[in-house]
Short mmCIF file of C-alpha atoms and ligand atoms in Angstrom, two decimals:
data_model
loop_
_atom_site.label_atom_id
_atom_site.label_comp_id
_atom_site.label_asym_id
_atom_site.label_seq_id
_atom_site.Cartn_x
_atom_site.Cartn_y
_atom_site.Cartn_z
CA UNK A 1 -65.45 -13.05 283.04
CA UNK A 2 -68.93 -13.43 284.45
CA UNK A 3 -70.33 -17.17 285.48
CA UNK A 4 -72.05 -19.37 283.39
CA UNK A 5 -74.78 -17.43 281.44
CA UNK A 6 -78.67 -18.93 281.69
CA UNK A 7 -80.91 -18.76 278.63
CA UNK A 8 -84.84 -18.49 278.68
CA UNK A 9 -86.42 -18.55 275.63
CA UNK A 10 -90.33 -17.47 276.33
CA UNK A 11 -91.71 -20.03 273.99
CA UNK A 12 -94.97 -20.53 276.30
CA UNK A 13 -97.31 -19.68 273.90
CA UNK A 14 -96.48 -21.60 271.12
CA UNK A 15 -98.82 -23.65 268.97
CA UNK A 16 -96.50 -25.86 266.92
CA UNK A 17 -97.02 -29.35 264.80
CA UNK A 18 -96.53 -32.29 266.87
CA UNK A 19 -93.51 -32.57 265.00
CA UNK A 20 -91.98 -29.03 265.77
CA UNK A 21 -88.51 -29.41 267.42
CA UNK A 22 -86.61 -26.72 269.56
CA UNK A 23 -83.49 -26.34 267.61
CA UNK A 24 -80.38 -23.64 268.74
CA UNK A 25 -78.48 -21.98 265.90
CA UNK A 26 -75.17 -20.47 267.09
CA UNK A 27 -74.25 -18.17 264.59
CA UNK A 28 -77.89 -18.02 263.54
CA UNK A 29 -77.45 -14.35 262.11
CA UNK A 30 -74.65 -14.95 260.09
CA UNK A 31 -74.70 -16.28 256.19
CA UNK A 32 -75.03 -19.98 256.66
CA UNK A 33 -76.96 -19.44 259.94
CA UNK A 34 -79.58 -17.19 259.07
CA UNK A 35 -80.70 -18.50 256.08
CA UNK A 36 -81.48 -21.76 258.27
CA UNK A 37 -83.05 -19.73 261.09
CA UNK A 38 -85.34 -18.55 258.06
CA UNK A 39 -85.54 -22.13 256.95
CA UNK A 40 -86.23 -23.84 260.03
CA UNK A 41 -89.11 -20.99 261.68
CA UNK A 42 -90.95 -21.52 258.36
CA UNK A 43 -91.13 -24.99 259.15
CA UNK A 44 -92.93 -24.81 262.63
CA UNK A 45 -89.84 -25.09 264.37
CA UNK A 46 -88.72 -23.20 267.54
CA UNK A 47 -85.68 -21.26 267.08
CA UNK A 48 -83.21 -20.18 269.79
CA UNK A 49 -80.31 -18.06 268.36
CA UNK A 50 -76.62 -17.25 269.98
CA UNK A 51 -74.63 -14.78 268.27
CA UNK A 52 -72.25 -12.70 269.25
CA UNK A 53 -72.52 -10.17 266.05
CA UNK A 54 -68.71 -10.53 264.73
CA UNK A 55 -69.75 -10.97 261.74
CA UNK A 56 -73.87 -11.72 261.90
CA UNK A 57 -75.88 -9.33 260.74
CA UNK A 58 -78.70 -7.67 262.07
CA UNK A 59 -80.45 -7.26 258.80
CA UNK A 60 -80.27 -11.05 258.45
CA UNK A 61 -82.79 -11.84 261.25
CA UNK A 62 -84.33 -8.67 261.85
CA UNK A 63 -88.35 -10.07 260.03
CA UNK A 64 -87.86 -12.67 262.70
CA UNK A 65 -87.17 -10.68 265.62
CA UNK A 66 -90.48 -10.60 266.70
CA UNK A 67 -91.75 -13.80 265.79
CA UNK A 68 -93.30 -16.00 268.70
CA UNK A 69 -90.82 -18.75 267.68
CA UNK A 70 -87.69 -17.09 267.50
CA UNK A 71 -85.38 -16.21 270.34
CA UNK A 72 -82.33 -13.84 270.25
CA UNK A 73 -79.66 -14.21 272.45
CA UNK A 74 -76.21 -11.71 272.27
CA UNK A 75 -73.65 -14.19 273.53
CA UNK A 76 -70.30 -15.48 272.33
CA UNK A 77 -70.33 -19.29 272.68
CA UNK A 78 -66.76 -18.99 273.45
CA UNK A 79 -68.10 -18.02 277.33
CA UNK A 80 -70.41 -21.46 279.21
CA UNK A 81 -74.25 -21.05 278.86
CA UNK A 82 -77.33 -22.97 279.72
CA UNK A 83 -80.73 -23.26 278.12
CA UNK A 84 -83.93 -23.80 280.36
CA UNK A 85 -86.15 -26.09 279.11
CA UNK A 86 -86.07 -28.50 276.26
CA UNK A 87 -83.50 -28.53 273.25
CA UNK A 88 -84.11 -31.06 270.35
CA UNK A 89 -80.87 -29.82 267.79
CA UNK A 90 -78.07 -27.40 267.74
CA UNK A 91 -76.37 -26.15 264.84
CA UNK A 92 -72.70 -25.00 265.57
CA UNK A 93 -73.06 -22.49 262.62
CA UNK A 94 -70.28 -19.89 264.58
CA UNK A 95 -67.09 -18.88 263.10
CA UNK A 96 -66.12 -16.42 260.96
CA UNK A 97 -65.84 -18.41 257.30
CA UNK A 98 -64.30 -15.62 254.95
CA UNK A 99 -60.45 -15.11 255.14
CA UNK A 100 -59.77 -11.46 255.77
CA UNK A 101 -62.85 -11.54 258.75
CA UNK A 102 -61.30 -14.96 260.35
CA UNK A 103 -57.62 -13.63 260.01
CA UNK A 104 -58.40 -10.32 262.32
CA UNK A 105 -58.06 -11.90 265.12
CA UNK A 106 -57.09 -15.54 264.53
CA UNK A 107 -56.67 -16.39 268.20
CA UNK A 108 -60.60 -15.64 268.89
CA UNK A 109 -61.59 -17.55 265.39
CA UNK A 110 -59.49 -20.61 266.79
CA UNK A 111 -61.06 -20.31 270.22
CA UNK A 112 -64.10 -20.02 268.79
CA UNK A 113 -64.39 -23.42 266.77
CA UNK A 114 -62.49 -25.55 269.67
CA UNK A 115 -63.29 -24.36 273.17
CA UNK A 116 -67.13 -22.37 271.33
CA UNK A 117 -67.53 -26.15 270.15
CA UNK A 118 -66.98 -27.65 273.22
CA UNK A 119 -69.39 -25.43 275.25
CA UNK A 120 -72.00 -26.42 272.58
CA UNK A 121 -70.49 -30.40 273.23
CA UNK A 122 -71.71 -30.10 276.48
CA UNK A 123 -75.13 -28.12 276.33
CA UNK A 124 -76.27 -31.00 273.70
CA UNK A 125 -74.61 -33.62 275.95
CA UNK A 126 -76.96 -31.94 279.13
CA UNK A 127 -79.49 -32.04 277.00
CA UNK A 128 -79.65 -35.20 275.32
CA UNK A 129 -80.48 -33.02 271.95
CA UNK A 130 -78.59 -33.60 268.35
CA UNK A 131 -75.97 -31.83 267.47
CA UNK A 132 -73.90 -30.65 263.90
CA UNK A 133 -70.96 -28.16 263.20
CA UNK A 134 -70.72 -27.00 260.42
CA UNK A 135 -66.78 -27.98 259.29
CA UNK A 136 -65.35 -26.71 256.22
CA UNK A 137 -63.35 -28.09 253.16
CA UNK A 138 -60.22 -25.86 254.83
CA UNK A 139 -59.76 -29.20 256.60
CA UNK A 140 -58.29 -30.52 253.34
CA UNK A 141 -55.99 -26.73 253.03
CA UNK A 142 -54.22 -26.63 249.60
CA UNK A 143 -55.87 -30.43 248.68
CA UNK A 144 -53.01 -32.22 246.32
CA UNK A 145 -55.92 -34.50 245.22
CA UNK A 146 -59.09 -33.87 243.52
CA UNK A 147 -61.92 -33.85 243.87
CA UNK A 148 -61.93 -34.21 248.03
CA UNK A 149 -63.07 -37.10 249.67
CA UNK A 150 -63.65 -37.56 253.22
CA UNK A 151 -61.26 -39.86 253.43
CA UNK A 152 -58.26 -37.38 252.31
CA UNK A 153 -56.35 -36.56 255.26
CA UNK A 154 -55.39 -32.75 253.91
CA UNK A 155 -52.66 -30.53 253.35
CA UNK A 156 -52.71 -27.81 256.05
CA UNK A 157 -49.97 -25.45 257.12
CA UNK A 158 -50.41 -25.24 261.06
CA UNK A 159 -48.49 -21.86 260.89
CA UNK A 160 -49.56 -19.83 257.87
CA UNK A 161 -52.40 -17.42 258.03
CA UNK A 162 -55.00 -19.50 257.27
CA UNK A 163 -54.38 -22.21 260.15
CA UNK A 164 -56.55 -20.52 262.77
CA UNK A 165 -59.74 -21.55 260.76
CA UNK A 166 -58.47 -25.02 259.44
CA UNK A 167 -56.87 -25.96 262.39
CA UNK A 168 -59.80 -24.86 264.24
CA UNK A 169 -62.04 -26.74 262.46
CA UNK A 170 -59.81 -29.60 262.48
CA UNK A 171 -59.22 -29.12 266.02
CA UNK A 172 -63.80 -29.24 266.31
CA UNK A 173 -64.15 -32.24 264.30
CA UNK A 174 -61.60 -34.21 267.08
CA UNK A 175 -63.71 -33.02 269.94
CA UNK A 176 -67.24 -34.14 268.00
CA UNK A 177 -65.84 -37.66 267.18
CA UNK A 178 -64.98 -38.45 270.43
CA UNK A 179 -67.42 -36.80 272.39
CA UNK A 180 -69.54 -39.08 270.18
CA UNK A 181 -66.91 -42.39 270.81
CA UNK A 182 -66.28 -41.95 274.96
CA UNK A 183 -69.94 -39.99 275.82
CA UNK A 184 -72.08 -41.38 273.47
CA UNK A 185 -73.14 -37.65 272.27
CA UNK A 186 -75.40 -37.45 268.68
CA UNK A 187 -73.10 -35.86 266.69
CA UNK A 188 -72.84 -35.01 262.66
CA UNK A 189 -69.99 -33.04 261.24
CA UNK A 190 -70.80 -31.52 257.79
CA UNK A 191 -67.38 -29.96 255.30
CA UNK A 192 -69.07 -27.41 253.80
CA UNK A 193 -68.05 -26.28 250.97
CA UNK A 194 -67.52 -22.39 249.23
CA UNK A 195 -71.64 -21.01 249.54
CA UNK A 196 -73.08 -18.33 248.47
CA UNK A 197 -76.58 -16.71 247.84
CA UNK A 198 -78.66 -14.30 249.75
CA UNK A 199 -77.85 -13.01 253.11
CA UNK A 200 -74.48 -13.11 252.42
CA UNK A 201 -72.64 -9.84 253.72
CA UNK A 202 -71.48 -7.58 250.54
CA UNK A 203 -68.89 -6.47 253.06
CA UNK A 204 -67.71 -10.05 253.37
CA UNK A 205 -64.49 -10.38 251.28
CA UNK A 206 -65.24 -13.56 249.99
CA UNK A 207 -64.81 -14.03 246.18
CA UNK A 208 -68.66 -13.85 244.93
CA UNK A 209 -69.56 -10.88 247.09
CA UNK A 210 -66.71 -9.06 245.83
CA UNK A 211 -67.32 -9.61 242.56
CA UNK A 212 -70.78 -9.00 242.26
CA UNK A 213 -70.53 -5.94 244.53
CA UNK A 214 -67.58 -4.77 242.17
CA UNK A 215 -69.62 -5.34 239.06
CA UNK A 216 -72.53 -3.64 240.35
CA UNK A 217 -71.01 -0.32 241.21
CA UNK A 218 -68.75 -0.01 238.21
CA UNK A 219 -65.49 -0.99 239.79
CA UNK A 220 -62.60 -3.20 238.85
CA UNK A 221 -62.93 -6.95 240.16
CA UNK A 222 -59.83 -8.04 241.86
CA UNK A 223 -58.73 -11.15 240.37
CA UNK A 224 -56.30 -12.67 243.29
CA UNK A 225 -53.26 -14.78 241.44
CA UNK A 226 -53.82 -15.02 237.79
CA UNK A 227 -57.11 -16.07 238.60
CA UNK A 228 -56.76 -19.83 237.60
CA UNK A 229 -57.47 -21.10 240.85
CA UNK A 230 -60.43 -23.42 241.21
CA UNK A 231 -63.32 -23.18 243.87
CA UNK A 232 -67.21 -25.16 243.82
CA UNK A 233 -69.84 -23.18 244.60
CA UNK A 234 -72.59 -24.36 245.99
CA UNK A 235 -76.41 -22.13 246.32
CA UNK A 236 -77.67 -21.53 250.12
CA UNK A 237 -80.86 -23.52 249.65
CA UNK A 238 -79.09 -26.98 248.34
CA UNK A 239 -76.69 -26.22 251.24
CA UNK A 240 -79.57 -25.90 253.93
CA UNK A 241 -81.10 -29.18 252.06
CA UNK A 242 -77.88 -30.92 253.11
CA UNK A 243 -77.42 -29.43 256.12
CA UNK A 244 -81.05 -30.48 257.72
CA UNK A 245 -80.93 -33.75 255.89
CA UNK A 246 -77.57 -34.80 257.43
CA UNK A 247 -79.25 -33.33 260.81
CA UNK A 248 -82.62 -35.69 260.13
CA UNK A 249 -80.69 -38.53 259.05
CA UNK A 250 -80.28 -41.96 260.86
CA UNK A 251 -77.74 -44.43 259.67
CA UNK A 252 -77.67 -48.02 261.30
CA UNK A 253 -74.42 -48.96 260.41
CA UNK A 254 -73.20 -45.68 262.35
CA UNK A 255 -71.43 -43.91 259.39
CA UNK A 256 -73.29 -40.89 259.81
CA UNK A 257 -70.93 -39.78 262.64
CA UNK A 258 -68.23 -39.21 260.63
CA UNK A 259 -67.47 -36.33 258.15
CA UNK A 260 -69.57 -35.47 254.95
CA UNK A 261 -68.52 -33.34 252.65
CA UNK A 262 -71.18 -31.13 251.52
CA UNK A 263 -70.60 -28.96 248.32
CA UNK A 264 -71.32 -28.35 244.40
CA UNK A 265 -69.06 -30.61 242.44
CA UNK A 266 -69.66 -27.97 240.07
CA UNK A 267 -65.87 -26.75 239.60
CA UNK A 268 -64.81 -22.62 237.73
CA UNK A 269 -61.78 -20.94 237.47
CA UNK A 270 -61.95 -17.84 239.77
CA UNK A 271 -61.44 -16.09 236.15
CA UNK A 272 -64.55 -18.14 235.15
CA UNK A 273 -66.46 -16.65 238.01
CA UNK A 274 -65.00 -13.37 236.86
CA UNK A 275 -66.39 -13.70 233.45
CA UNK A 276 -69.92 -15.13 234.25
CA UNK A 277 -70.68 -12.20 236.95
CA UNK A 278 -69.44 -10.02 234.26
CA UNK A 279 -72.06 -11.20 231.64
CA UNK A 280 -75.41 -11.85 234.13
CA UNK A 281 -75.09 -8.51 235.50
CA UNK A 282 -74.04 -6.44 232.16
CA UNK A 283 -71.26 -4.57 233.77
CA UNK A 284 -68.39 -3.14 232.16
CA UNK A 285 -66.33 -3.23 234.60
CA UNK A 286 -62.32 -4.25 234.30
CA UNK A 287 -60.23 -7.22 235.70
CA UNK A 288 -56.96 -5.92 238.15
CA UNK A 289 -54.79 -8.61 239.63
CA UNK A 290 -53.95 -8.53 243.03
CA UNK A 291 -51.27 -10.82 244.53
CA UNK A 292 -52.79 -14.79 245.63
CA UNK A 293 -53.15 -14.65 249.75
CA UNK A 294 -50.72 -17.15 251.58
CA UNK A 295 -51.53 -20.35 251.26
CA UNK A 296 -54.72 -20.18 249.30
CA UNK A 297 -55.92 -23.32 247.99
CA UNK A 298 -55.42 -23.56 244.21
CA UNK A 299 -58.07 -26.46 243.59
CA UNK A 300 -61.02 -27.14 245.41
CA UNK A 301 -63.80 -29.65 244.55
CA UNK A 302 -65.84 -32.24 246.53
CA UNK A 303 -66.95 -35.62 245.94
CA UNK A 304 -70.22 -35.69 246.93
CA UNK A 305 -70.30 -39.74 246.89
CA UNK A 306 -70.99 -39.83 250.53
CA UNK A 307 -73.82 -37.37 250.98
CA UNK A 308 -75.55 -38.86 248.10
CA UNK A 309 -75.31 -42.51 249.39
CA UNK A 310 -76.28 -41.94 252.72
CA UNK A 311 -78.08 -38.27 252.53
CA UNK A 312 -79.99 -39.46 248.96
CA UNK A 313 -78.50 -35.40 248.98
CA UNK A 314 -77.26 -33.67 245.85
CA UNK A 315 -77.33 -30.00 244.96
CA UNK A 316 -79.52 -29.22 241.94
CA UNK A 317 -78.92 -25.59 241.86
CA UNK A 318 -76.04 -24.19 239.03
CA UNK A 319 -73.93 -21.53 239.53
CA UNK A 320 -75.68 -19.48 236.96
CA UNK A 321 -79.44 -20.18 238.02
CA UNK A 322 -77.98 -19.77 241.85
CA UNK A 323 -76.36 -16.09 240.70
CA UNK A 324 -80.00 -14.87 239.70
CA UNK A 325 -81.42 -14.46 242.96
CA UNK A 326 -77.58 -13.51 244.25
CA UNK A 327 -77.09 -10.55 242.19
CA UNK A 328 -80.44 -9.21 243.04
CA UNK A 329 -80.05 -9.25 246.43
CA UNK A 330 -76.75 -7.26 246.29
CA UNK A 331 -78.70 -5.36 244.32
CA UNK A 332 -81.45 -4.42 246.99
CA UNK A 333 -78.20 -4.38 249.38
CA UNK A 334 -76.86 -1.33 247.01
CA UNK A 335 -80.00 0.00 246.66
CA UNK A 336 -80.97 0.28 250.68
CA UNK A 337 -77.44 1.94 251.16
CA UNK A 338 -78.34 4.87 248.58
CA UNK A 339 -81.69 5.36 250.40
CA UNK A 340 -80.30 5.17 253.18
CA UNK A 341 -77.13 7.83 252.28
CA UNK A 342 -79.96 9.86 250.99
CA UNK A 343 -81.85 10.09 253.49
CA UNK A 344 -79.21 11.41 255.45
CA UNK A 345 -78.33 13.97 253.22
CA UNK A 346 -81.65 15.17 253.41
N1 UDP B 401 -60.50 -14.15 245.43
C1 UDP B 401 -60.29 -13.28 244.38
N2 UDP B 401 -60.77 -12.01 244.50
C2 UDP B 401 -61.44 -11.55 245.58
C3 UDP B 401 -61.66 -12.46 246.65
C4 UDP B 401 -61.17 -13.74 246.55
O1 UDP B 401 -59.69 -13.64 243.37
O2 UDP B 401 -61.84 -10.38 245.60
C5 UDP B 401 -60.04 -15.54 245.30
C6 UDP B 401 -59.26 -16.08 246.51
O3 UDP B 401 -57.88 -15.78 246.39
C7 UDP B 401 -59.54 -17.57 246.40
C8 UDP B 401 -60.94 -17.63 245.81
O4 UDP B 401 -61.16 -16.37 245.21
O5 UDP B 401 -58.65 -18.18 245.52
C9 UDP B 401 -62.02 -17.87 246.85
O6 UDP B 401 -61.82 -16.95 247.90
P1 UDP B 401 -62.86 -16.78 249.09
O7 UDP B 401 -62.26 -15.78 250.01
O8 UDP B 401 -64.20 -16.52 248.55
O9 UDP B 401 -62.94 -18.20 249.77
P2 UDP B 401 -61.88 -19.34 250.17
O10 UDP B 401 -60.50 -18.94 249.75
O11 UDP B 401 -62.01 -19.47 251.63
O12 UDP B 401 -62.34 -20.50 249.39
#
């Protein structure tokens, strides 16, 4: 274990709005993470990024790797760090989020949200900057309500496969509230909910990419259970909408410290899913049922009451019109990979 790492972003030659903000983005090449980094350089923003590549992606921020703005660090937040200069925001976008990547090795994932959050707790804390994680709907586990509400105190196994990411996250949210309560820290805690859209890794494991990926190469989608398990999905872009609005927002009354769920109410059978990626990308392909993980939730849905009162947030995206621009990036994703094969061959 070395000491506590120091960060320089080379920003010196910047030439930003007045209203430009220096914002860190652990996780920034992952799903979730890049898409922001995207989001927030085309803004005017300053971007520092901390990744340790688990499961970011190179291809995710590579058109930004040389961009004036943007600054790439290789670090997992799980070891101490230190920024020079100023830092307006962080987004704790760092965990693995898809079940068979945050079950390899659960002990890192569960390090990664608690003591990873906490190392980010402090940074902010140093820095006087803003600062989110991104929590998850696993907080609520196999939910015996519906839809979700903050409030809902969950239904989580602390010993099942699963409980290194919901306990984790559980674990995260604790530390934020009272870092908040005894240290007076600006904190927001979003429970994201099931997203999916572009930059997503077709490698993943996660329920669209399979299914899409499946569909587009002719092979059998693997229906988990008998398939009647629910999930919301919710597009990337309303996501980052919520995501930077919570970030922006100001409450007086103080109830944007606590939890908001952030998610499409919009609510499908994972046979639904099935049939809808069957139909928008014309594939043939077959259903084959595969036996339902441990533990996997068999309803998810959130009320969105919260975000909406005190975000003015909703998604306006639909799982169809969000599934256009989805399929043809695993498309392009398929595509590369042939070129690239080809290329070898040759
Ligand atoms: N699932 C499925 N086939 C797959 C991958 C996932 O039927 O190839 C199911 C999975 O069992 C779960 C739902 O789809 O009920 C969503 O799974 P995902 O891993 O995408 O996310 P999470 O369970 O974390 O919501």
């Amino acid at each position: 274990m070395g000491g506590t790492r120091i960060f320089r972003p080379n920003f010196e030659k910047l030439e930003t709005g007045a209203t430009a903000k220096t914002v860190v983005i652990a996780g920034g090449a992952g799903f979730i993470g890049s898409n922001l980094s995207h989001r927030l350089i085309a803004e005017g923003n300053r971007v520092i990024c901390i990744d340790n590549m688990e499961t970011g992606r190179h291809e995710n921020i590579a058109g930004l790797l040389t961009h004036p703005n943007f600054a790439f660090f290789l670090h997992d937040i799980l070891d101490p760090f230190r920024i020079k200069g100023p830092v307006d925001r962080i987004y704790n976008m760092a965990c693995p989020g898809s079940p068979p990547k945050y079950q390899r090795d659960p002990i890192h994932t569960f390090k990664t949200s608690v003591f990873g959050g906490l190392n980010l707790l402090e940074v902010a804390e140093e820095k006087g900057a803003r600062i989110l994680q991104s929590s998850t709907s696993e907080v609520y586990g196999d939910p015996d309500i519906s839809p979700q509400t903050e409030t809902y105190r969950g239904l989580v196994n602390t010993v099942g496969p699963r409980s290194c990411y919901d306990e984790g996250k559980r674990g995260v949210e604790t530390l934020f509230h009272e870092m908040h309560e005894r240290r007076g820290v600006d904190t927001r805690i979003a429970r994201i909910f099931n997203t999916y859209g572009p930059r997503m890794d077709p490698e993943d494991g996660r329920v669209v990419s399979n299914f899409v990926m499946q569909a587009l190469m002719g092979k059998d989608l693997t229906v988990y259970g008998n398939g009647g398990q629910t999930r919301s999905f919710c597009y990337i872009d309303d996501l980052l909408n919520g995501l930077t609005a919570l970030m922006e927002g100001d409450d007086p009354l103080g109830t944007i410290f606590a939890p908001v769920n952030l998610g499409n109410p919009g609510e499908f059978t994972i046979l639904e899913l099935a049939e809808t990626v069957l139909l928008m990308t014309g594939s043939q392909s077959d259903l084959v049922y595969r036996d339902l993980p441990i533990d996997d939730p068999h309803q998810r849905c959130p009320d969105i009451s919260r975000a909406k009162s005190i975000l003015d947030w909703e998604p306006k995206i639909p799982l169809k019109d969000g599934l256009i621009p989805t399929i043809a990036y695993f498309k392009g994703e398929i595509s590369g990979r042939q070129t690239f094969a080809a290329r070898s061959v040759a």
